[in-house]
Amino acid sequence: MTKTRTAVHHDASSSSGDPQAIGRMVTSYDVAKLAGVSQSAVSRCFTPGKSVSERMRTKIMRAADELGYQPNAIARMLITKRSNLIAVIVSNLSVNPDFASILSQHMIERGLNLLFFTLDQDADADRAIQQLWQYRVDGVISAAELSVEQIGVLRERGIPLVFINRLYDVMGANSVGCDHAEGEGWLIEKLVSAGHSRFGIVAGPEASVVSRMRLRGALDKLAALGCAAPQVVHSDFTYAGGREAMRGLCGGKKRPDAIVCANDLMAIGCIDEARLALSLKVPDDVSVVGFDGYAPGQWGGYQLTTVRQPVASMVKAAVDMLVARIEEPSMATEKRVFSGELVEGSSARID
Amino acid sequence: MTKTRTAVHHDASSSSGDPQAIGRMVTSYDVAKLAGVSQSAVSRCFTPGKSVSERMRTKIMRAADELGYQPNAIARMLITKRSNLIAVIVSNLSVNPDFASILSQHMIERGLNLLFFTLDQDADADRAIQQLWQYRVDGVISAAELSVEQIGVLRERGIPLVFINRLYDVMGANSVGCDHAEGEGWLIEKLVSAGHSRFGIVAGPEASVVSRMRLRGALDKLAALGCAAPQVVHSDFTYAGGREAMRGLCGGKKRPDAIVCANDLMAIGCIDEARLALSLKVPDDVSVVGFDGYAPGQWGGYQLTTVRQPVASMVKAAVDMLVARIEEPSMATEKRVFSGELVEGSSARID
DNA sequence: TTGTAGGCGTTATCAC
DNA sequence: GTGATAACGCCTACAA
């Protein structure tokens, strides 16, 4: 009775030779049989940090190579309760194309794999959370906003979570981000001290946390410097949205002399609208600044004055933080805030 | 003896109440016990297409909700040998930012999840293949080039593979792509019939299959129309590379009157170099065309004449093709080639 | 160091 | 329709 399983395995492989030929997967039992050792020896051999004698190791490895054996991660996950899988959630608006690539590299270095979720519709977030839970991911990195309930679900289930570029004041929501308010403050300061006085602000969607933080930073600094309240319009973070917003801001009598955009893409739209439709010179007639460090903003025609987010640092910090929580789940919630880097382009009149 | 497992389960949950409280995962046994039914009943209840009586279903679902039970996908994978995981491989050069998002949506519709691999270094491809095999993915979509050996490994292991935008003539390499030669042909035809005669071509890296196909299409069409051999330079698909290439092409005596670029990003670089550094008017002094349908190419300042790849169609076709192969592994190798769409912008002088 | 035996949580296969 | 029991492929005490 106790030998049933072993017998089955032996039968299967001895009755028809090469297991691959009959479409069965090569298991550690096949390797063990060929090498003439026990299955557990094979297992140890493929588990880093377990002691196996040199003789046995070579014998097993030879057999494994011959059969093309690779351990089945699924069976391993089931017993170790470690999937080495990290769920990465991004919203479709997500700007930075390097993001996935950088993240992927850091994961590779740590032997982690990346289960990818894109959020297009609102319902997608719930589905993503359900799926990543079913796959028993070791942790989650989110570049998308999640509801308090969704964060709560992850917390209850003990899945470590790190937000990237979404600073939340919610229990259990670790995050790494960029100091949006500080960055906007720098831009405003520069613009004011260069003599700008009529500000127009192109914010993002009202619901966007990032947009709100940037807007707040700009407004606070303007107030602190004693400037008149700026004209604020909300847009949608897109190029077309930027152009439209610019049209709106410059339609009135008192055209702004400085446009502060909540991201680079909209700033680019503003510049194009100014030059191509409004016949305004940038930065002579109007200064335009953005935020992000979007590559096209640095193309010859734009040379956007902006604040570059330290994406590489942020991503590395997020992975570090997540891994720390996976290894030590009781770690306290933490935020890491990086300063951006002021990029003085030529889209704004600054000293 | 035969009751050992059941006994263990019952002991664990009855001795300490709520299983979540002690960090154990909620299993189908917990639900079964609470609902007063067998574990198999719970399993059937969560398996679409299995018959369960209405009474039992409600009883089980109530218990499941109460405990927050979700089936463990890992255990399911182990027995069903279906992971519902699709590996997606992209190279870091990968241009189209929507790609991941579109792909993700199609996968969601089919209940598939996305295991994501980015290739930065050459060794990454082998690692990716090793990993995706260990996770027993159901299939692979690759937007990166793989070696014949790597394709062979997947074939041997019976993992369906579909290339996207990489047409290979290798056994077992299904693919969906865009007709690069046809598209370049359209561009060349338009340019020639508008009177252009001195062509400069900015190709991609020599190793790039896509670049080679586009270059071949352009050269063939030029030859067919009896044009003089164009000046060809190779670059790296980047903005900076495009600017540099433009400088090179226009440095000689006989400046080209039409620049054909292997992608939009380089074309944008060429336009900027022409306008900002060489003081040339586009398209009056020189026409520039690209290939891809990269969004910034349509910004006001560029309005690139180009061929837009039907990304959405291609991605959908790739997923369809892959799923078909997963369900019917013996299907013959297939290529699907989509025509691009000519975008007549204003970066080229065309009737 | 090596082998034995018992799970991990699910689906599949039978009897009933 | 329902319930017992055997896989799935591996890791891990524990005994040798």
XYZ file of C-alpha atoms in Angstrom, chain B residues 155 161-162 171-175 321 324-325 328-335:
19
model
C 8.534 23.004 -29.675
C 4.324 29.784 -29.457
C 3.159 32.763 -31.442
C 9.219 25.105 -37.944
C 6.678 25.626 -35.270
C 6.978 29.371 -35.250
C 3.489 30.717 -35.731
C 3.343 34.407 -36.248
C -3.982 31.886 -32.736
C -6.391 27.724 -30.869
C -3.038 25.979 -30.541
C -5.639 21.824 -30.537
C -1.860 21.366 -30.303
C -1.577 19.568 -33.598
C -2.646 22.584 -35.632
C -0.375 23.414 -38.525
C 2.031 26.308 -38.296
C 0.485 29.488 -39.603
C 1.319 33.065 -40.425
